[in-house]
mmCIF file of C-alpha atoms in Angstrom:
data_model
loop_
_atom_site.group_PDB
_atom_site.id
_atom_site.type_symbol
_atom_site.label_atom_id
_atom_site.label_comp_id
_atom_site.label_asym_id
_atom_site.label_seq_id
_atom_site.Cartn_x
_atom_site.Cartn_y
_atom_site.Cartn_z
ATOM 1 C CA MET T 214 22.929 -113.131 -1.275
ATOM 2 C CA VAL T 215 19.459 -113.283 -2.777
ATOM 3 C CA SER T 216 16.652 -113.808 -0.180
ATOM 4 C CA MET T 217 14.104 -116.516 -0.412
ATOM 5 C CA ILE T 218 11.412 -113.835 -0.886
ATOM 6 C CA ASN T 219 13.300 -112.478 -3.921
ATOM 7 C CA LYS T 220 13.702 -115.973 -5.344
ATOM 8 C CA GLN T 221 9.968 -116.578 -5.089
ATOM 9 C CA ALA T 222 9.258 -113.252 -6.723
ATOM 10 C CA TYR T 223 11.703 -114.085 -9.544
ATOM 11 C CA ILE T 224 10.068 -117.558 -10.119
ATOM 12 C CA ARG T 225 6.535 -116.138 -10.243
ATOM 13 C CA ILE T 226 7.228 -113.321 -12.673
ATOM 14 C CA SER T 227 9.321 -115.615 -14.867
ATOM 15 C CA LEU T 228 6.490 -118.134 -14.998
ATOM 16 C CA CYS T 229 4.100 -115.436 -16.051
ATOM 17 C CA LEU T 230 6.272 -114.416 -18.926
ATOM 18 C CA PHE T 231 6.834 -118.055 -19.837
ATOM 19 C CA VAL T 232 3.216 -118.855 -20.094
ATOM 20 C CA PHE T 233 2.313 -115.587 -21.982
ATOM 21 C CA TYR T 234 4.862 -116.224 -24.743
ATOM 22 C CA PHE T 235 4.103 -119.864 -24.836
ATOM 23 C CA ALA T 236 0.471 -118.992 -25.336
ATOM 24 C CA TRP T 237 0.954 -116.619 -28.197
ATOM 25 C CA SER T 238 3.750 -118.464 -29.935
ATOM 26 C CA THR T 239 1.416 -121.205 -30.938
ATOM 27 C CA SER T 240 -0.832 -118.712 -32.842
ATOM 28 C CA TRP T 241 1.192 -115.717 -33.724
ATOM 29 C CA SER T 242 4.082 -117.603 -35.299
ATOM 30 C CA PHE T 243 1.826 -118.803 -38.084
ATOM 31 C CA LEU T 244 -0.399 -115.739 -38.525
ATOM 32 C CA ALA T 245 1.013 -114.745 -41.966
ATOM 33 C CA ILE T 246 0.724 -118.364 -43.268
ATOM 34 C CA TRP T 247 -2.775 -118.675 -41.802
ATOM 35 C CA LEU T 248 -3.778 -115.502 -43.574
ATOM 36 C CA ALA T 249 -2.427 -116.779 -46.862
ATOM 37 C CA ASP T 250 -3.320 -120.411 -46.789
ATOM 38 C CA ASN T 251 -6.463 -120.504 -44.802
ATOM 39 C CA VAL T 252 -8.010 -117.080 -45.377
ATOM 40 C CA GLY T 253 -6.640 -116.754 -48.999
ATOM 41 C CA LEU T 254 -4.969 -113.338 -48.869
ATOM 42 C CA ASN T 255 -1.904 -112.405 -51.053
ATOM 43 C CA SER T 256 1.248 -110.645 -49.675
ATOM 44 C CA GLU T 257 -0.095 -107.087 -50.378
ATOM 45 C CA LYS T 258 -3.373 -107.800 -48.537
ATOM 46 C CA ILE T 259 -1.576 -109.461 -45.732
ATOM 47 C CA GLY T 260 0.614 -106.395 -45.497
ATOM 48 C CA PHE T 261 -2.458 -104.232 -45.095
ATOM 49 C CA VAL T 262 -3.862 -106.522 -42.398
ATOM 50 C CA LEU T 263 -0.628 -106.363 -40.372
ATOM 51 C CA SER T 264 -0.505 -102.539 -40.891
ATOM 52 C CA ILE T 265 -4.077 -102.035 -39.552
ATOM 53 C CA ASN T 266 -3.005 -104.173 -36.557
ATOM 54 C CA ALA T 267 0.032 -101.835 -36.014
ATOM 55 C CA LEU T 268 -2.136 -98.659 -36.310
ATOM 56 C CA PHE T 269 -4.522 -99.848 -33.624
ATOM 57 C CA ALA T 270 -1.642 -100.910 -31.353
ATOM 58 C CA LEU T 271 -0.232 -97.408 -32.054
ATOM 59 C CA ALA T 272 -3.270 -95.870 -30.396
ATOM 60 C CA MET T 273 -3.338 -98.248 -27.417
ATOM 61 C CA LYS T 274 0.330 -98.257 -26.387
ATOM 62 C CA PRO T 275 0.764 -94.743 -25.006
ATOM 63 C CA VAL T 276 -2.410 -95.213 -22.945
ATOM 64 C CA CYS T 277 -1.146 -98.510 -21.671
ATOM 65 C CA GLY T 278 2.237 -97.005 -20.857
ATOM 66 C CA TYR T 279 0.800 -94.075 -18.925
ATOM 67 C CA ILE T 280 -1.575 -96.518 -17.010
ATOM 68 C CA MET T 281 1.448 -98.746 -16.277
ATOM 69 C CA ASP T 282 3.455 -95.903 -14.753
ATOM 70 C CA LYS T 283 0.428 -94.819 -12.659
ATOM 71 C CA LEU T 284 -0.154 -98.309 -11.356
ATOM 72 C CA GLY T 285 3.352 -98.989 -10.251
ATOM 73 C CA LEU T 286 3.317 -102.715 -9.318
ATOM 74 C CA GLY T 287 -0.433 -102.978 -9.744
ATOM 75 C CA LYS T 288 -1.188 -105.913 -12.075
ATOM 76 C CA HIS T 289 -4.698 -104.839 -13.212
ATOM 77 C CA LEU T 290 -3.623 -104.176 -16.782
ATOM 78 C CA LEU T 291 -1.911 -107.565 -17.069
ATOM 79 C CA VAL T 292 -5.089 -109.269 -15.949
ATOM 80 C CA ILE T 293 -7.127 -107.417 -18.524
ATOM 81 C CA VAL T 294 -4.682 -108.346 -21.255
ATOM 82 C CA THR T 295 -4.745 -112.041 -20.238
ATOM 83 C CA LEU T 296 -8.538 -112.065 -20.167
ATOM 84 C CA ALA T 297 -8.560 -110.772 -23.667
ATOM 85 C CA SER T 298 -6.057 -113.460 -24.647
ATOM 86 C CA VAL T 299 -8.219 -116.190 -23.232
ATOM 87 C CA LEU T 300 -10.744 -115.339 -25.950
ATOM 88 C CA ALA T 301 -8.172 -116.160 -28.714
ATOM 89 C CA ALA T 302 -9.750 -119.411 -29.918
ATOM 90 C CA PRO T 303 -13.350 -118.192 -30.194
ATOM 91 C CA PHE T 304 -12.152 -114.978 -31.795
ATOM 92 C CA PHE T 305 -9.967 -116.542 -34.527
ATOM 93 C CA ILE T 306 -12.364 -119.375 -35.309
ATOM 94 C CA TRP T 307 -15.805 -117.865 -35.124
ATOM 95 C CA VAL T 308 -15.117 -114.078 -35.707
ATOM 96 C CA TYR T 309 -11.878 -113.211 -37.408
ATOM 97 C CA GLN T 310 -11.731 -115.777 -40.246
ATOM 98 C CA PRO T 311 -15.495 -115.665 -41.234
ATOM 99 C CA LEU T 312 -15.389 -111.866 -41.136
ATOM 100 C CA LEU T 313 -12.201 -111.609 -43.362
ATOM 101 C CA GLY T 314 -13.860 -113.932 -45.839
ATOM 102 C CA VAL T 315 -17.136 -111.870 -46.046
ATOM 103 C CA ASN T 316 -15.822 -108.278 -45.683
ATOM 104 C CA LEU T 317 -12.014 -107.818 -45.660
ATOM 105 C CA ILE T 318 -12.133 -104.272 -44.300
ATOM 106 C CA ALA T 319 -14.403 -105.121 -41.458
ATOM 107 C CA GLY T 320 -12.316 -108.185 -40.639
ATOM 108 C CA MET T 321 -9.156 -106.123 -40.628
ATOM 109 C CA LEU T 322 -10.654 -103.563 -38.273
ATOM 110 C CA VAL T 323 -12.080 -106.002 -35.856
ATOM 111 C CA GLY T 324 -9.030 -108.215 -35.941
ATOM 112 C CA ALA T 325 -6.797 -105.143 -35.289
ATOM 113 C CA LEU T 326 -8.880 -104.118 -32.347
ATOM 114 C CA TYR T 327 -8.389 -107.511 -30.731
ATOM 115 C CA LEU T 328 -4.903 -108.417 -31.664
ATOM 116 C CA SER T 329 -3.470 -104.908 -30.983
ATOM 117 C CA PHE T 330 -4.503 -105.090 -27.377
ATOM 118 C CA ALA T 331 -4.289 -108.916 -26.612
ATOM 119 C CA TYR T 332 -0.873 -109.336 -28.197
ATOM 120 C CA LEU T 333 0.872 -106.304 -29.723
ATOM 121 C CA ALA T 334 0.262 -103.953 -26.826
ATOM 122 C CA GLY T 335 0.062 -106.900 -24.434
ATOM 123 C CA VAL T 336 3.741 -107.842 -25.172
ATOM 124 C CA LEU T 337 4.841 -104.282 -24.148
ATOM 125 C CA VAL T 338 2.638 -104.358 -21.144
ATOM 126 C CA PHE T 339 4.220 -107.610 -19.850
ATOM 127 C CA GLU T 340 7.729 -106.568 -20.735
ATOM 128 C CA SER T 341 7.389 -103.123 -19.246
ATOM 129 C CA TYR T 342 5.888 -104.625 -16.066
ATOM 130 C CA ALA T 343 8.645 -107.230 -15.871
ATOM 131 C CA ASP T 344 11.235 -104.485 -16.028
ATOM 132 C CA ARG T 345 9.604 -102.573 -13.172
ATOM 133 C CA TYR T 346 9.171 -105.789 -11.179
ATOM 134 C CA SER T 347 12.802 -106.713 -11.720
ATOM 135 C CA ARG T 348 13.973 -103.412 -10.396
ATOM 136 C CA ALA T 349 11.576 -103.747 -7.493
ATOM 137 C CA TRP T 350 13.046 -107.114 -6.448
ATOM 138 C CA SER T 351 16.663 -106.347 -7.447
ATOM 139 C CA PHE T 352 17.252 -108.742 -10.325
ATOM 140 C CA GLU T 353 18.124 -108.367 -14.060
ATOM 141 C CA PHE T 354 15.271 -107.889 -16.419
ATOM 142 C CA GLY T 355 17.084 -109.895 -19.071
ATOM 143 C CA ARG T 356 17.028 -112.977 -16.737
ATOM 144 C CA VAL T 357 13.316 -112.631 -16.334
ATOM 145 C CA ARG T 358 12.565 -111.937 -20.084
ATOM 146 C CA MET T 359 14.646 -115.017 -21.026
ATOM 147 C CA TRP T 360 11.821 -117.172 -19.713
ATOM 148 C CA GLY T 361 9.470 -115.619 -22.262
ATOM 149 C CA SER T 362 11.895 -116.827 -24.897
ATOM 150 C CA MET T 363 11.891 -120.267 -23.368
ATOM 151 C CA GLY T 364 8.117 -120.352 -23.495
ATOM 152 C CA TRP T 365 8.185 -119.406 -27.143
ATOM 153 C CA ALA T 366 10.765 -122.083 -27.769
ATOM 154 C CA VAL T 367 8.760 -124.805 -26.094
ATOM 155 C CA ALA T 368 5.605 -123.900 -27.844
ATOM 156 C CA SER T 369 7.520 -123.877 -31.255
ATOM 157 C CA LEU T 370 8.521 -127.541 -30.801
ATOM 158 C CA PHE T 371 4.957 -128.693 -31.492
ATOM 159 C CA ALA T 372 3.235 -125.577 -33.033
ATOM 160 C CA GLY T 373 4.104 -126.453 -36.655
ATOM 161 C CA GLN T 374 2.807 -130.019 -36.445
ATOM 162 C CA LEU T 375 -0.284 -128.815 -34.636
ATOM 163 C CA PHE T 376 -0.893 -126.181 -37.304
ATOM 164 C CA ASN T 377 -0.677 -128.832 -39.982
ATOM 165 C CA LEU T 378 -3.474 -130.817 -38.254
ATOM 166 C CA SER T 379 -5.620 -127.651 -37.806
ATOM 167 C CA PRO T 380 -4.873 -124.031 -37.007
ATOM 168 C CA HIS T 381 -7.837 -124.285 -34.643
ATOM 169 C CA TYR T 382 -5.767 -126.426 -32.233
ATOM 170 C CA ASN T 383 -3.120 -123.650 -32.117
ATOM 171 C CA PHE T 384 -5.748 -121.017 -31.179
ATOM 172 C CA CYS T 385 -7.162 -123.329 -28.508
ATOM 173 C CA VAL T 386 -3.691 -123.842 -26.910
ATOM 174 C CA THR T 387 -3.378 -120.058 -26.728
ATOM 175 C CA SER T 388 -6.757 -119.723 -24.877
ATOM 176 C CA LEU T 389 -6.097 -122.559 -22.398
ATOM 177 C CA ALA T 390 -2.629 -121.366 -21.626
ATOM 178 C CA CYS T 391 -3.935 -117.944 -20.818
ATOM 179 C CA VAL T 392 -6.403 -119.440 -18.275
ATOM 180 C CA VAL T 393 -3.242 -120.843 -16.494
ATOM 181 C CA LEU T 394 -1.679 -117.405 -16.750
ATOM 182 C CA LEU T 395 -4.670 -115.850 -14.890
ATOM 183 C CA MET T 396 -3.988 -118.258 -12.019
ATOM 184 C CA LEU T 397 -0.304 -117.399 -12.000
ATOM 185 C CA LEU T 398 -1.027 -113.659 -11.908
ATOM 186 C CA SER T 399 -3.230 -114.131 -8.915
ATOM 187 C CA MET T 400 -0.159 -115.441 -7.017
ATOM 188 C CA LEU T 401 2.178 -112.648 -8.160
ATOM 189 C CA LYS T 402 3.390 -110.820 -4.976
ATOM 190 C CA THR T 403 3.155 -106.966 -5.182
ATOM 191 C CA GLN T 404 3.059 -106.153 -1.504
ATOM 192 C CA GLY T 405 5.119 -106.883 1.616
ATOM 193 C CA ASP T 406 8.733 -106.959 2.545
ATOM 194 C CA GLY T 407 11.643 -106.972 0.021
ATOM 195 C CA ILE T 408 10.230 -104.419 -2.489
ATOM 196 C CA ASP T 409 12.378 -101.466 -3.357
ATOM 197 C CA TRP T 410 9.559 -98.917 -3.893
ATOM 198 C CA GLN T 411 11.998 -96.122 -4.904
ATOM 199 C CA ALA T 412 13.094 -98.293 -7.768
ATOM 200 C CA VAL T 413 9.447 -98.942 -8.791
ATOM 201 C CA ASN T 414 8.182 -95.395 -8.975
ATOM 202 C CA ALA T 415 10.830 -93.044 -7.587
ATOM 203 C CA GLY T 416 8.777 -92.615 -4.550
ATOM 204 C CA GLN T 417 5.219 -91.369 -3.988
ATOM 205 C CA LYS T 418 6.457 -87.801 -3.550
ATOM 206 C CA ALA T 419 6.876 -87.395 -7.311
ATOM 207 C CA PRO T 420 4.085 -89.253 -9.076
ATOM 208 C CA VAL T 421 3.876 -89.298 -12.894
ATOM 209 C CA ASN T 422 1.790 -86.461 -14.441
ATOM 210 C CA LYS T 423 0.869 -85.194 -17.898
ATOM 211 C CA THR T 424 3.459 -82.519 -17.665
ATOM 212 C CA ASP T 425 6.216 -85.119 -17.317
ATOM 213 C CA VAL T 426 4.969 -86.920 -20.360
ATOM 214 C CA LYS T 427 4.773 -83.664 -22.429
ATOM 215 C CA MET T 428 8.316 -82.770 -21.541
ATOM 216 C CA LEU T 429 9.597 -85.876 -23.212
ATOM 217 C CA PHE T 430 8.637 -84.495 -26.578
ATOM 218 C CA THR T 431 10.697 -81.441 -26.125
ATOM 219 C CA GLN T 432 13.967 -83.433 -25.585
ATOM 220 C CA SER T 433 16.188 -83.963 -28.615
ATOM 221 C CA GLY T 434 17.632 -87.116 -27.058
ATOM 222 C CA PHE T 435 14.234 -88.656 -27.000
ATOM 223 C CA TRP T 436 13.610 -87.914 -30.687
ATOM 224 C CA ILE T 437 17.069 -89.225 -31.671
ATOM 225 C CA LEU T 438 16.366 -92.480 -29.744
ATOM 226 C CA MET T 439 12.906 -92.708 -31.360
ATOM 227 C CA LEU T 440 14.252 -92.376 -34.926
ATOM 228 C CA PHE T 441 17.179 -94.791 -34.388
ATOM 229 C CA TYR T 442 15.339 -97.459 -32.391
ATOM 230 C CA GLY T 443 12.197 -97.196 -34.556
ATOM 231 C CA GLY T 444 14.229 -97.282 -37.749
ATOM 232 C CA ILE T 445 16.007 -100.651 -37.030
ATOM 233 C CA ILE T 446 12.862 -102.074 -35.554
ATOM 234 C CA TRP T 447 10.888 -101.165 -38.724
ATOM 235 C CA MET T 448 13.254 -103.192 -40.881
ATOM 236 C CA MET T 449 13.383 -106.084 -38.382
ATOM 237 C CA GLN T 450 9.727 -106.498 -37.728
ATOM 238 C CA SER T 451 8.411 -105.669 -41.179
ATOM 239 C CA ALA T 452 10.649 -108.448 -42.558
ATOM 240 C CA GLU T 453 9.800 -110.804 -39.723
ATOM 241 C CA GLN T 454 6.022 -110.621 -40.057
ATOM 242 C CA GLN T 455 5.992 -112.369 -43.395
ATOM 243 C CA PHE T 456 9.223 -114.217 -43.030
ATOM 244 C CA PRO T 457 7.486 -117.555 -42.439
ATOM 245 C CA ARG T 458 6.076 -117.455 -45.818
ATOM 246 C CA TYR T 459 9.596 -116.882 -47.302
ATOM 247 C CA PHE T 460 10.974 -119.811 -45.332
ATOM 248 C CA VAL T 461 8.120 -122.196 -46.294
ATOM 249 C CA SER T 462 8.687 -121.214 -50.025
ATOM 250 C CA PHE T 463 11.897 -123.244 -50.000
ATOM 251 C CA PHE T 464 9.887 -126.457 -49.516
ATOM 252 C CA ALA T 465 7.898 -128.254 -52.197
ATOM 253 C CA ASP T 466 5.578 -129.540 -49.421
ATOM 254 C CA HIS T 467 4.311 -126.657 -47.378
ATOM 255 C CA LYS T 468 3.399 -128.932 -44.480
ATOM 256 C CA GLN T 469 7.047 -130.004 -44.169
ATOM 257 C CA GLY T 470 7.951 -126.283 -44.239
ATOM 258 C CA ASN T 471 5.428 -125.542 -41.420
ATOM 259 C CA ALA T 472 6.843 -128.209 -39.307
ATOM 260 C CA MET T 473 10.436 -127.075 -39.947
ATOM 261 C CA LEU T 474 9.386 -123.418 -39.251
ATOM 262 C CA GLY T 475 8.214 -124.518 -35.834
ATOM 263 C CA TYR T 476 11.584 -126.338 -35.068
ATOM 264 C CA MET T 477 13.501 -123.420 -36.374
ATOM 265 C CA GLY T 478 11.487 -121.027 -34.138
ATOM 266 C CA SER T 479 12.205 -123.240 -31.159
ATOM 267 C CA VAL T 480 15.961 -123.059 -31.879
ATOM 268 C CA GLN T 481 15.789 -119.294 -32.268
ATOM 269 C CA SER T 482 14.025 -118.826 -29.058
ATOM 270 C CA ALA T 483 16.397 -121.182 -27.201
ATOM 271 C CA VAL T 484 19.191 -118.998 -28.519
ATOM 272 C CA GLU T 485 17.303 -116.019 -27.170
ATOM 273 C CA PHE T 486 16.834 -117.756 -23.871
ATOM 274 C CA ILE T 487 20.553 -118.408 -23.461
ATOM 275 C CA LEU T 488 21.519 -114.907 -24.543
ATOM 276 C CA MET T 489 19.007 -113.197 -22.292
ATOM 277 C CA PHE T 490 20.932 -114.715 -19.440
ATOM 278 C CA SER T 491 24.389 -113.625 -20.594
ATOM 279 C CA ILE T 492 23.626 -110.460 -22.626
ATOM 280 C CA PRO T 493 23.111 -108.354 -19.366
ATOM 281 C CA TRP T 494 26.780 -108.988 -18.504
ATOM 282 C CA LEU T 495 27.881 -107.927 -22.005
ATOM 283 C CA ILE T 496 25.679 -104.771 -21.949
ATOM 284 C CA ASN T 497 27.016 -103.824 -18.495
ATOM 285 C CA LYS T 498 30.540 -104.081 -20.003
ATOM 286 C CA VAL T 499 30.005 -102.253 -23.330
ATOM 287 C CA GLY T 500 27.160 -99.925 -22.411
ATOM 288 C CA ALA T 501 23.503 -99.782 -23.455
ATOM 289 C CA ARG T 502 24.251 -97.339 -26.417
ATOM 290 C CA ASN T 503 26.709 -99.790 -27.874
ATOM 291 C CA GLY T 504 24.268 -102.629 -27.313
ATOM 292 C CA LEU T 505 21.714 -100.830 -29.347
ATOM 293 C CA LEU T 506 24.229 -100.127 -32.187
ATOM 294 C CA LEU T 507 25.326 -103.755 -32.190
ATOM 295 C CA ALA T 508 21.673 -104.842 -32.512
ATOM 296 C CA GLY T 509 21.277 -102.604 -35.543
ATOM 297 C CA PHE T 510 24.302 -104.177 -37.211
ATOM 298 C CA VAL T 511 23.149 -107.773 -36.543
ATOM 299 C CA ILE T 512 19.614 -106.947 -37.918
ATOM 300 C CA GLY T 513 21.120 -105.690 -41.124
ATOM 301 C CA LEU T 514 23.474 -108.776 -41.359
ATOM 302 C CA ARG T 515 20.659 -111.242 -40.818
ATOM 303 C CA LEU T 516 18.510 -109.663 -43.566
ATOM 304 C CA VAL T 517 21.211 -109.450 -46.020
ATOM 305 C CA VAL T 518 22.385 -112.998 -45.622
ATOM 306 C CA SER T 519 18.803 -114.281 -45.720
ATOM 307 C CA ALA T 520 18.343 -112.376 -49.015
ATOM 308 C CA LEU T 521 21.404 -114.231 -50.420
ATOM 309 C CA ALA T 522 20.292 -117.700 -49.217
ATOM 310 C CA THR T 523 19.556 -120.352 -51.886
ATOM 311 C CA HIS T 524 18.474 -123.262 -49.630
ATOM 312 C CA ALA T 525 16.315 -123.716 -46.604
ATOM 313 C CA TRP T 526 19.320 -124.874 -44.425
ATOM 314 C CA MET T 527 20.975 -121.495 -45.016
ATOM 315 C CA ILE T 528 17.864 -119.718 -43.655
ATOM 316 C CA ALA T 529 17.837 -122.156 -40.709
ATOM 317 C CA ILE T 530 21.335 -121.217 -39.785
ATOM 318 C CA ILE T 531 20.953 -117.390 -39.987
ATOM 319 C CA LYS T 532 17.387 -117.172 -38.537
ATOM 320 C CA PRO T 533 18.409 -117.886 -34.857
ATOM 321 C CA PHE T 534 20.331 -114.559 -35.036
ATOM 322 C CA TYR T 535 16.890 -113.009 -34.435
ATOM 323 C CA GLY T 536 17.218 -114.269 -30.961
ATOM 324 C CA LEU T 537 20.453 -112.351 -30.544
ATOM 325 C CA GLU T 538 18.846 -109.218 -31.970
ATOM 326 C CA MET T 539 15.916 -109.469 -29.421
ATOM 327 C CA ALA T 540 18.273 -110.089 -26.544
ATOM 328 C CA LEU T 541 20.372 -107.060 -27.411
ATOM 329 C CA LEU T 542 17.413 -104.795 -28.071
ATOM 330 C CA LEU T 543 15.346 -105.655 -24.921
ATOM 331 C CA VAL T 544 18.255 -105.598 -22.418
ATOM 332 C CA SER T 545 19.845 -102.545 -23.999
ATOM 333 C CA ILE T 546 16.759 -100.391 -24.332
ATOM 334 C CA PHE T 547 15.587 -100.800 -20.739
ATOM 335 C CA LYS T 548 19.123 -100.074 -19.494
ATOM 336 C CA TYR T 549 19.300 -97.117 -21.869
ATOM 337 C CA LEU T 550 15.964 -95.734 -20.551
ATOM 338 C CA SER T 551 17.034 -96.167 -17.007
ATOM 339 C CA LEU T 552 20.325 -94.423 -17.585
ATOM 340 C CA TYR T 553 19.110 -91.440 -19.678
ATOM 341 C CA PHE T 554 15.517 -90.796 -18.600
ATOM 342 C CA ASP T 555 13.483 -90.268 -15.447
ATOM 343 C CA LYS T 556 12.983 -93.779 -14.077
ATOM 344 C CA ARG T 557 9.351 -93.013 -13.215
ATOM 345 C CA LEU T 558 8.579 -92.693 -16.942
ATOM 346 C CA THR T 559 10.348 -95.811 -18.328
ATOM 347 C CA GLY T 560 6.946 -97.468 -18.901
ATOM 348 C CA THR T 561 5.637 -94.462 -20.768
ATOM 349 C CA VAL T 562 8.800 -93.981 -22.846
ATOM 350 C CA TYR T 563 8.912 -97.636 -23.740
ATOM 351 C CA MET T 564 5.226 -97.545 -24.825
ATOM 352 C CA VAL T 565 5.731 -94.395 -26.881
ATOM 353 C CA LEU T 566 8.710 -96.082 -28.557
ATOM 354 C CA GLY T 567 6.481 -99.028 -29.282
ATOM 355 C CA CYS T 568 3.889 -96.614 -30.734
ATOM 356 C CA PHE T 569 6.435 -95.115 -33.049
ATOM 357 C CA ASN T 570 7.619 -98.468 -34.116
ATOM 358 C CA TYR T 571 4.221 -99.600 -35.078
ATOM 359 C CA LEU T 572 3.559 -96.337 -36.897
ATOM 360 C CA GLY T 573 6.568 -97.116 -39.126
ATOM 361 C CA ILE T 574 5.576 -100.771 -39.517
ATOM 362 C CA ALA T 575 2.075 -99.781 -40.462
ATOM 363 C CA LEU T 576 3.486 -97.589 -43.228
ATOM 364 C CA ILE T 577 6.058 -100.082 -44.417
ATOM 365 C CA ASN T 578 4.050 -103.344 -44.395
ATOM 366 C CA PRO T 579 1.804 -102.629 -47.411
ATOM 367 C CA ILE T 580 4.917 -101.369 -49.370
ATOM 368 C CA ALA T 581 6.795 -104.473 -48.386
ATOM 369 C CA GLY T 582 3.884 -106.772 -49.304
ATOM 370 C CA MET T 583 3.709 -105.126 -52.770
ATOM 371 C CA LEU T 584 7.535 -105.528 -53.170
ATOM 372 C CA TYR T 585 7.227 -109.209 -52.121
ATOM 373 C CA ASP T 586 4.616 -109.812 -54.794
ATOM 374 C CA ARG T 587 6.500 -107.838 -57.463
ATOM 375 C CA TYR T 588 10.194 -108.462 -56.810
ATOM 376 C CA GLY T 589 10.271 -111.430 -54.299
ATOM 377 C CA PHE T 590 11.257 -111.678 -50.752
ATOM 378 C CA ALA T 591 15.070 -111.944 -51.307
ATOM 379 C CA LYS T 592 15.473 -108.636 -53.094
ATOM 380 C CA THR T 593 13.130 -106.905 -50.589
ATOM 381 C CA TYR T 594 15.167 -108.208 -47.660
ATOM 382 C CA LEU T 595 18.458 -107.137 -49.243
ATOM 383 C CA VAL T 596 17.070 -103.526 -49.351
ATOM 384 C CA MET T 597 15.829 -103.747 -45.815
ATOM 385 C CA GLY T 598 19.150 -105.044 -44.547
ATOM 386 C CA ILE T 599 21.062 -102.212 -46.192
ATOM 387 C CA ILE T 600 18.683 -99.614 -44.739
ATOM 388 C CA ALA T 601 19.232 -101.057 -41.171
ATOM 389 C CA TRP T 602 23.019 -100.689 -41.710
ATOM 390 C CA VAL T 603 22.635 -97.104 -42.964
ATOM 391 C CA ILE T 604 20.517 -96.266 -39.763
ATOM 392 C CA THR T 605 23.151 -97.899 -37.561
ATOM 393 C CA LEU T 606 25.905 -95.906 -39.101
ATOM 394 C CA ILE T 607 23.965 -92.665 -38.462
ATOM 395 C CA GLY T 608 23.248 -93.864 -34.929
ATOM 396 C CA ILE T 609 27.022 -94.116 -34.240
ATOM 397 C CA GLN T 610 27.236 -90.352 -34.718
ATOM 398 C CA VAL T 611 24.097 -89.150 -32.941
ATOM 399 C CA LEU T 612 22.745 -91.800 -30.485
ATOM 400 C CA GLY T 613 23.110 -90.806 -26.822
ATOM 401 C CA LYS T 614 24.358 -87.256 -27.642
ATOM 402 C CA GLY T 615 21.062 -85.381 -27.492
ATOM 403 C CA ARG T 616 19.499 -83.485 -24.566
ATOM 404 C CA TYR T 617 17.709 -85.589 -21.922
ATOM 405 C CA GLY T 618 15.448 -84.967 -18.999
ATOM 406 C CA HIS T 619 16.272 -85.427 -15.325
ATOM 407 C CA THR T 620 17.412 -88.878 -14.217
ATOM 408 C CA SER T 621 18.845 -90.033 -10.979
ATOM 409 C CA THR T 622 21.973 -91.057 -12.906
ATOM 410 C CA THR T 623 23.806 -88.388 -14.883
ATOM 411 C CA PRO T 624 24.612 -89.754 -18.422
ATOM 412 C CA LEU T 625 28.126 -89.443 -19.747
ATOM 413 C CA ALA T 626 28.735 -88.562 -23.322
ATOM 414 C CA SER T 627 31.410 -91.244 -23.517
ATOM 415 C CA GLN T 628 29.305 -93.866 -21.729
ATOM 416 C CA GLY T 629 27.864 -96.691 -23.792
#
């Protein structure tokens, strides 16, 4: 039976994820549209902006992961990320947009410095911390992360209409919500009875050090996971970042498209919320490896079907599958890392994976932007979907069969 202390811990960390995702949903969901309609960039330039963001995040994530593993349950990094997010409104309104208009390169660099930390690295900081916190208090990570999905869903209900009035309102909501998040973080319990410290950091007798991190890069299993997980994420996220523009293109009135995009995002996140509750049960049955493979198949399916769509309602039906992809990926990857790698290093490994993901996205985004302008979204998505399927087929043969470092649980070749 779950104790009252554990229930309170669950509620507090869940509220933190709810507010963080609520805050950024209002701004991030419409970033590509804002860059096109309000800043005046074409697909190729937007691709470069997104790539620079990814490259800056690439530099920050390993450092954040290492710090997270050293801090244990310390929430200092969460507070710093949140403080940066509080500045979203003044940054977008008075710094980012004017600078992009005057000097595109300077705007891209300054924007990347801010967004890569406040959101792109910030997401992994919050998710990695939530995984560690969940293990500390003995509850499923997926059932914490699902409240992040709910926060995204709630914000999406009104974000499109708000954006039609003025994007400035969206940015202000992000800042104000993060002020609330600061208050919630101050109440997050990280000391006292009920914490399983061995689950947090495998005990103080074996702290994380640089040698542990270096050893990761000598393990074939680590590289196999990087290439598989990175490959499917590249297709998924590169397509996703300009997907709002593709969806809005089905509408003669872009304001109607913006509103519908918000509603569709709400449905997608609601699906993700429901699945985050139930997917842990499925992954416990089929195994983390099979969960990752299933995610790769679904990513390819969604992109191929989206490419073949001829009406907005077809996109609206298939797009919520993104929620299934996220649930499968997030629950499976943390279980996979816990099974195959030293539990002290899950934060570091997750951040390194995130770095590799953004390296690929940084390389692909300008190419994808060029292809969008030259051949259209549909043909580009078709190619991306097929690539995701090819990576998944390769993963069936190699994922989970490489050499791994020490863990407290010995992985079985036949285990999911």
